[in-house]
mmCIF file of C-alpha atoms in Angstrom:
data_model
loop_
_atom_site.group_PDB
_atom_site.id
_atom_site.type_symbol
_atom_site.label_atom_id
_atom_site.label_comp_id
_atom_site.label_asym_id
_atom_site.label_seq_id
_atom_site.Cartn_x
_atom_site.Cartn_y
_atom_site.Cartn_z
ATOM 1 C CA MET W 1 -17.990 -8.200 -24.637
ATOM 2 C CA THR W 2 -17.182 -9.267 -21.072
ATOM 3 C CA GLU W 3 -20.697 -10.450 -20.172
ATOM 4 C CA HIS W 4 -19.804 -14.128 -20.619
ATOM 5 C CA LEU W 5 -16.508 -13.856 -18.716
ATOM 6 C CA THR W 6 -16.369 -14.572 -14.994
ATOM 7 C CA ASN W 7 -15.132 -11.906 -12.588
ATOM 8 C CA SER W 8 -11.995 -13.973 -12.044
ATOM 9 C CA ILE W 9 -11.190 -14.105 -15.766
ATOM 10 C CA GLN W 10 -11.782 -10.365 -16.092
ATOM 11 C CA ASP W 11 -9.355 -9.761 -13.227
ATOM 12 C CA TYR W 12 -6.729 -11.969 -14.901
ATOM 13 C CA LEU W 13 -7.025 -10.098 -18.188
ATOM 14 C CA LYS W 14 -6.865 -6.702 -16.501
ATOM 15 C CA HIS W 15 -3.715 -7.568 -14.556
ATOM 16 C CA ILE W 16 -2.035 -9.172 -17.568
ATOM 17 C CA TYR W 17 -2.692 -5.967 -19.517
ATOM 18 C CA GLU W 18 -1.123 -3.848 -16.780
ATOM 19 C CA LEU W 19 1.904 -6.154 -16.462
ATOM 20 C CA THR W 20 2.545 -6.164 -20.222
ATOM 21 C CA GLU W 21 2.176 -2.428 -20.914
ATOM 22 C CA ASP W 22 5.960 -2.231 -21.318
ATOM 23 C CA GLY W 23 5.784 -4.710 -24.202
ATOM 24 C CA GLN W 24 7.215 -7.632 -22.237
ATOM 25 C CA PRO W 25 5.286 -10.839 -21.394
ATOM 26 C CA ALA W 26 3.936 -11.193 -17.867
ATOM 27 C CA THR W 27 5.452 -13.950 -15.744
ATOM 28 C CA THR W 28 3.263 -16.315 -13.771
ATOM 29 C CA THR W 29 5.130 -15.235 -10.619
ATOM 30 C CA ALA W 30 4.329 -11.563 -11.162
ATOM 31 C CA LEU W 31 0.714 -12.385 -11.948
ATOM 32 C CA ALA W 32 0.421 -14.607 -8.863
ATOM 33 C CA THR W 33 1.774 -11.777 -6.712
ATOM 34 C CA ARG W 34 -0.748 -9.333 -8.185
ATOM 35 C CA LEU W 35 -3.658 -11.701 -7.630
ATOM 36 C CA GLY W 36 -2.503 -13.028 -4.271
ATOM 37 C CA ILE W 37 -2.760 -16.684 -5.275
ATOM 38 C CA ALA W 38 -0.398 -19.611 -5.849
ATOM 39 C CA PRO W 39 1.656 -19.681 -9.094
ATOM 40 C CA ALA W 40 0.354 -23.178 -9.860
ATOM 41 C CA SER W 41 -3.221 -21.869 -9.837
ATOM 42 C CA VAL W 42 -2.206 -19.021 -12.144
ATOM 43 C CA THR W 43 -0.594 -21.450 -14.587
ATOM 44 C CA GLY W 44 -3.763 -23.532 -14.688
ATOM 45 C CA MET W 45 -5.957 -20.515 -15.453
ATOM 46 C CA ILE W 46 -3.560 -19.184 -18.094
ATOM 47 C CA GLN W 47 -3.584 -22.545 -19.869
ATOM 48 C CA LYS W 48 -7.385 -22.454 -19.796
ATOM 49 C CA LEU W 49 -7.482 -18.933 -21.270
ATOM 50 C CA ALA W 50 -4.945 -19.900 -23.951
ATOM 51 C CA SER W 51 -7.019 -22.901 -25.044
ATOM 52 C CA SER W 52 -10.409 -21.155 -24.945
ATOM 53 C CA GLU W 53 -12.286 -20.365 -28.142
ATOM 54 C CA PRO W 54 -11.419 -17.679 -28.983
ATOM 55 C CA ALA W 55 -8.098 -17.677 -27.149
ATOM 56 C CA LEU W 56 -7.751 -14.737 -24.754
ATOM 57 C CA VAL W 57 -4.011 -15.106 -24.062
ATOM 58 C CA SER W 58 -0.882 -16.464 -25.701
ATOM 59 C CA TYR W 59 1.245 -18.558 -23.356
ATOM 60 C CA ARG W 60 4.563 -20.358 -23.697
ATOM 61 C CA LYS W 61 6.039 -22.165 -20.726
ATOM 62 C CA HIS W 62 8.928 -20.251 -19.110
ATOM 63 C CA GLN W 63 8.384 -17.341 -21.540
ATOM 64 C CA GLY W 64 5.358 -15.669 -19.983
ATOM 65 C CA VAL W 65 1.915 -14.649 -21.153
ATOM 66 C CA THR W 66 0.526 -11.909 -23.390
ATOM 67 C CA LEU W 67 -2.997 -10.971 -24.436
ATOM 68 C CA THR W 68 -4.487 -11.828 -27.795
ATOM 69 C CA ASP W 69 -6.485 -9.124 -29.589
ATOM 70 C CA LYS W 70 -9.683 -10.524 -28.045
ATOM 71 C CA GLY W 71 -8.121 -10.638 -24.602
ATOM 72 C CA ARG W 72 -6.788 -7.096 -24.932
ATOM 73 C CA ARG W 73 -10.216 -5.707 -25.853
ATOM 74 C CA ALA W 74 -11.826 -7.543 -22.944
ATOM 75 C CA ALA W 75 -9.155 -6.180 -20.579
ATOM 76 C CA LEU W 76 -9.627 -2.625 -21.859
ATOM 77 C CA GLU W 77 -13.379 -2.875 -21.333
ATOM 78 C CA VAL W 78 -12.898 -3.813 -17.666
ATOM 79 C CA ILE W 79 -10.310 -1.047 -17.234
ATOM 80 C CA ARG W 80 -12.703 1.459 -18.844
ATOM 81 C CA HIS W 81 -15.454 0.408 -16.435
ATOM 82 C CA HIS W 82 -13.120 0.697 -13.447
ATOM 83 C CA ARG W 83 -11.729 4.125 -14.279
ATOM 84 C CA LEU W 84 -15.077 5.591 -15.282
ATOM 85 C CA ILE W 85 -16.596 4.387 -12.017
ATOM 86 C CA GLU W 86 -13.755 5.949 -10.027
ATOM 87 C CA ALA W 87 -14.284 9.263 -11.810
ATOM 88 C CA TRP W 88 -18.049 9.058 -11.276
ATOM 89 C CA LEU W 89 -17.690 8.306 -7.549
ATOM 90 C CA VAL W 90 -15.455 11.352 -7.074
ATOM 91 C CA GLN W 91 -17.310 13.761 -9.349
ATOM 92 C CA THR W 92 -20.876 12.802 -8.503
ATOM 93 C CA LEU W 93 -20.902 11.189 -5.070
ATOM 94 C CA GLY W 94 -18.140 13.154 -3.370
ATOM 95 C CA TYR W 95 -15.703 10.299 -2.729
ATOM 96 C CA SER W 96 -12.047 11.221 -2.256
ATOM 97 C CA TRP W 97 -9.382 9.751 -4.558
ATOM 98 C CA ASP W 98 -8.175 7.411 -1.815
ATOM 99 C CA GLU W 99 -11.636 5.855 -1.316
ATOM 100 C CA VAL W 100 -12.677 4.802 -4.799
ATOM 101 C CA HIS W 101 -10.472 1.857 -5.811
ATOM 102 C CA ASN W 102 -12.133 -0.888 -3.768
ATOM 103 C CA GLU W 103 -15.617 0.288 -4.728
ATOM 104 C CA ALA W 104 -14.684 0.306 -8.417
ATOM 105 C CA GLU W 105 -13.147 -3.180 -8.109
ATOM 106 C CA LYS W 106 -16.598 -4.507 -7.217
ATOM 107 C CA LEU W 107 -18.681 -2.458 -9.629
ATOM 108 C CA GLU W 108 -16.466 -2.854 -12.708
ATOM 109 C CA HIS W 109 -17.793 -6.391 -13.250
ATOM 110 C CA VAL W 110 -21.506 -5.666 -13.052
ATOM 111 C CA ILE W 111 -22.366 -2.429 -14.867
ATOM 112 C CA SER W 112 -24.067 -2.766 -18.257
ATOM 113 C CA GLU W 113 -22.815 -1.145 -21.435
ATOM 114 C CA GLU W 114 -25.809 1.195 -21.333
ATOM 115 C CA LEU W 115 -24.975 2.320 -17.797
ATOM 116 C CA GLU W 116 -21.320 2.740 -18.775
ATOM 117 C CA ALA W 117 -22.347 5.002 -21.673
ATOM 118 C CA ARG W 118 -24.666 7.050 -19.469
ATOM 119 C CA ILE W 119 -22.019 7.497 -16.767
ATOM 120 C CA ALA W 120 -19.500 8.668 -19.387
ATOM 121 C CA ALA W 121 -21.976 11.066 -21.016
ATOM 122 C CA ALA W 122 -23.110 12.516 -17.670
ATOM 123 C CA MET W 123 -19.494 13.423 -16.857
ATOM 124 C CA GLY W 124 -18.686 14.799 -20.306
ATOM 125 C CA ASN W 125 -16.658 11.733 -21.352
ATOM 126 C CA PRO W 126 -13.652 12.228 -19.046
ATOM 127 C CA LEU W 127 -10.228 11.297 -20.372
ATOM 128 C CA ARG W 128 -8.623 10.415 -17.024
ATOM 129 C CA ASP W 129 -9.666 8.921 -13.710
ATOM 130 C CA PRO W 130 -9.076 10.638 -10.323
ATOM 131 C CA HIS W 131 -5.521 9.221 -10.136
ATOM 132 C CA GLY W 132 -4.673 10.531 -13.607
ATOM 133 C CA ASP W 133 -4.781 7.172 -15.378
ATOM 134 C CA PRO W 134 -6.105 7.469 -18.952
ATOM 135 C CA ILE W 135 -9.580 6.035 -19.559
ATOM 136 C CA PRO W 136 -9.916 3.811 -22.644
ATOM 137 C CA SER W 137 -12.296 5.254 -25.216
ATOM 138 C CA ALA W 138 -15.737 3.803 -25.925
ATOM 139 C CA ASP W 139 -14.219 1.914 -28.873
ATOM 140 C CA LEU W 140 -11.575 0.503 -26.497
ATOM 141 C CA VAL W 141 -8.506 2.463 -27.529
ATOM 142 C CA MET W 142 -6.136 3.447 -24.741
ATOM 143 C CA PRO W 143 -5.127 7.134 -25.057
ATOM 144 C CA GLU W 144 -1.442 7.918 -25.348
ATOM 145 C CA ASP W 145 0.164 8.757 -22.021
ATOM 146 C CA LYS W 146 3.084 11.196 -22.257
ATOM 147 C CA SER W 147 3.778 11.434 -18.550
ATOM 148 C CA MET W 148 7.164 10.721 -16.971
ATOM 149 C CA ALA W 149 8.160 9.789 -13.447
ATOM 150 C CA LEU W 150 8.759 12.725 -11.110
ATOM 151 C CA SER W 151 12.158 11.181 -10.384
ATOM 152 C CA GLY W 152 13.165 11.958 -13.982
ATOM 153 C CA LEU W 153 12.901 15.736 -13.605
ATOM 154 C CA ALA W 154 16.128 17.694 -13.871
ATOM 155 C CA LEU W 155 17.266 20.359 -11.422
ATOM 156 C CA LYS W 156 15.149 23.543 -11.616
ATOM 157 C CA GLN W 157 12.735 21.901 -14.041
ATOM 158 C CA GLU W 158 9.024 22.635 -13.703
ATOM 159 C CA ALA W 159 6.140 20.272 -14.432
ATOM 160 C CA MET W 160 2.534 19.406 -13.616
ATOM 161 C CA VAL W 161 1.456 16.299 -11.688
ATOM 162 C CA SER W 162 -0.577 14.184 -14.106
ATOM 163 C CA LYS W 163 -0.800 10.711 -12.559
ATOM 164 C CA VAL W 164 -0.152 8.721 -9.392
ATOM 165 C CA GLU W 165 0.493 5.007 -9.825
ATOM 166 C CA SER W 166 -0.751 3.790 -6.474
ATOM 167 C CA GLN W 167 -3.968 2.709 -4.816
ATOM 168 C CA ASP W 168 -2.414 2.854 -1.346
ATOM 169 C CA THR W 169 -4.829 4.856 0.797
ATOM 170 C CA ASP W 170 -2.174 6.161 3.191
ATOM 171 C CA LEU W 171 0.121 7.250 0.364
ATOM 172 C CA LEU W 172 -2.686 9.076 -1.444
ATOM 173 C CA LYS W 173 -3.660 10.869 1.757
ATOM 174 C CA HIS W 174 -0.001 11.785 2.350
ATOM 175 C CA LEU W 175 0.368 13.179 -1.162
ATOM 176 C CA GLU W 176 -2.799 15.210 -0.735
ATOM 177 C CA SER W 177 -1.460 16.661 2.522
ATOM 178 C CA LEU W 178 1.620 17.810 0.591
ATOM 179 C CA GLY W 179 -0.445 19.352 -2.193
ATOM 180 C CA LEU W 180 0.801 16.743 -4.667
ATOM 181 C CA VAL W 181 -2.544 16.127 -6.327
ATOM 182 C CA ILE W 182 -3.451 15.897 -10.013
ATOM 183 C CA GLY W 183 -2.838 19.273 -11.633
ATOM 184 C CA ALA W 184 -0.364 20.516 -9.003
ATOM 185 C CA ARG W 185 2.654 22.373 -10.345
ATOM 186 C CA VAL W 186 6.097 21.507 -9.007
ATOM 187 C CA LYS W 187 9.684 22.637 -9.440
ATOM 188 C CA THR W 188 12.798 20.721 -8.456
ATOM 189 C CA LEU W 189 15.026 22.674 -6.070
ATOM 190 C CA GLU W 190 17.581 20.011 -5.261
ATOM 191 C CA VAL W 191 18.333 16.438 -6.322
ATOM 192 C CA SER W 192 20.766 14.264 -4.364
ATOM 193 C CA ARG W 193 23.088 12.353 -6.651
ATOM 194 C CA TYR W 194 23.680 9.792 -3.917
ATOM 195 C CA ASP W 195 20.178 8.569 -3.042
ATOM 196 C CA GLN W 196 17.913 10.374 -5.568
ATOM 197 C CA VAL W 197 16.101 12.277 -2.788
ATOM 198 C CA MET W 198 14.426 15.363 -4.249
ATOM 199 C CA ARG W 199 13.522 18.705 -2.687
ATOM 200 C CA LEU W 200 10.544 20.230 -4.476
ATOM 201 C CA GLN W 201 8.572 23.422 -4.440
ATOM 202 C CA VAL W 202 4.850 22.735 -4.779
ATOM 203 C CA ARG W 203 2.947 25.775 -6.018
ATOM 204 C CA GLY W 204 0.670 27.135 -3.298
ATOM 205 C CA ARG W 205 2.720 25.603 -0.485
ATOM 206 C CA ASN W 206 5.122 27.754 1.516
ATOM 207 C CA GLU W 207 7.621 25.099 2.578
ATOM 208 C CA PRO W 208 9.431 22.797 0.107
ATOM 209 C CA VAL W 209 8.776 19.049 0.346
ATOM 210 C CA VAL W 210 11.433 16.330 0.424
ATOM 211 C CA LEU W 211 10.652 13.011 -1.255
ATOM 212 C CA GLY W 212 12.549 9.785 -1.811
ATOM 213 C CA PRO W 213 12.386 7.491 -4.858
ATOM 214 C CA ALA W 214 9.707 5.302 -3.241
ATOM 215 C CA ILE W 215 7.351 8.210 -3.963
ATOM 216 C CA THR W 216 8.995 10.035 -6.878
ATOM 217 C CA ASN W 217 8.913 6.841 -8.962
ATOM 218 C CA ARG W 218 5.131 6.563 -8.441
ATOM 219 C CA VAL W 219 4.173 10.188 -9.093
ATOM 220 C CA PHE W 220 4.122 11.124 -12.776
ATOM 221 C CA VAL W 221 4.296 14.542 -14.367
ATOM 222 C CA GLU W 222 4.028 16.286 -17.707
ATOM 223 C CA ILE W 223 6.269 19.153 -18.791
ATOM 224 C CA LYS W 224 3.910 22.080 -19.421
#
């Protein structure tokens, strides 16, 4: 589906998908920040995608941009490639979870559908990537994600780390040093009502860890 789309267009669609997951249109400013380019350039590309045949986005000036059905499927295909590649690099080639993002950014645009299918089959069709993000299915359906931010846990509540919304290498290494990896079990020991700082017990670690909202809003958990 994405063979005829340039790498740049694929990147646009992927980022628009991520920015509109909450159901709200993406602004050109937010998209420009994500892509690291000028808002005027973003507006020009969005207008091009909206007037293409078939249209990949819907755009109204000052009201933001959303994906059409065609654009959404193209975005999900790129996301599937990216997350499968990350899982493959960790599971097969021994990469750590903080090393895979940049490699996957390059490879997501070039793998064939046959290679994608073989990678998925070789790994047993994984449902999540190494950071816990759900992998779209082969028919491009995004699995339901029931995770909640760690910051939303109540006092004495227990949960399992299911996802980390960050590609920051230093943060991922820091979380790993604390034992806060995918599958780790945690329990809230104390929550400050003034600054939302949390003291947590991580199973398997002797000393509690103390985290502020800059981290607890990016680590997601499931109540299990």
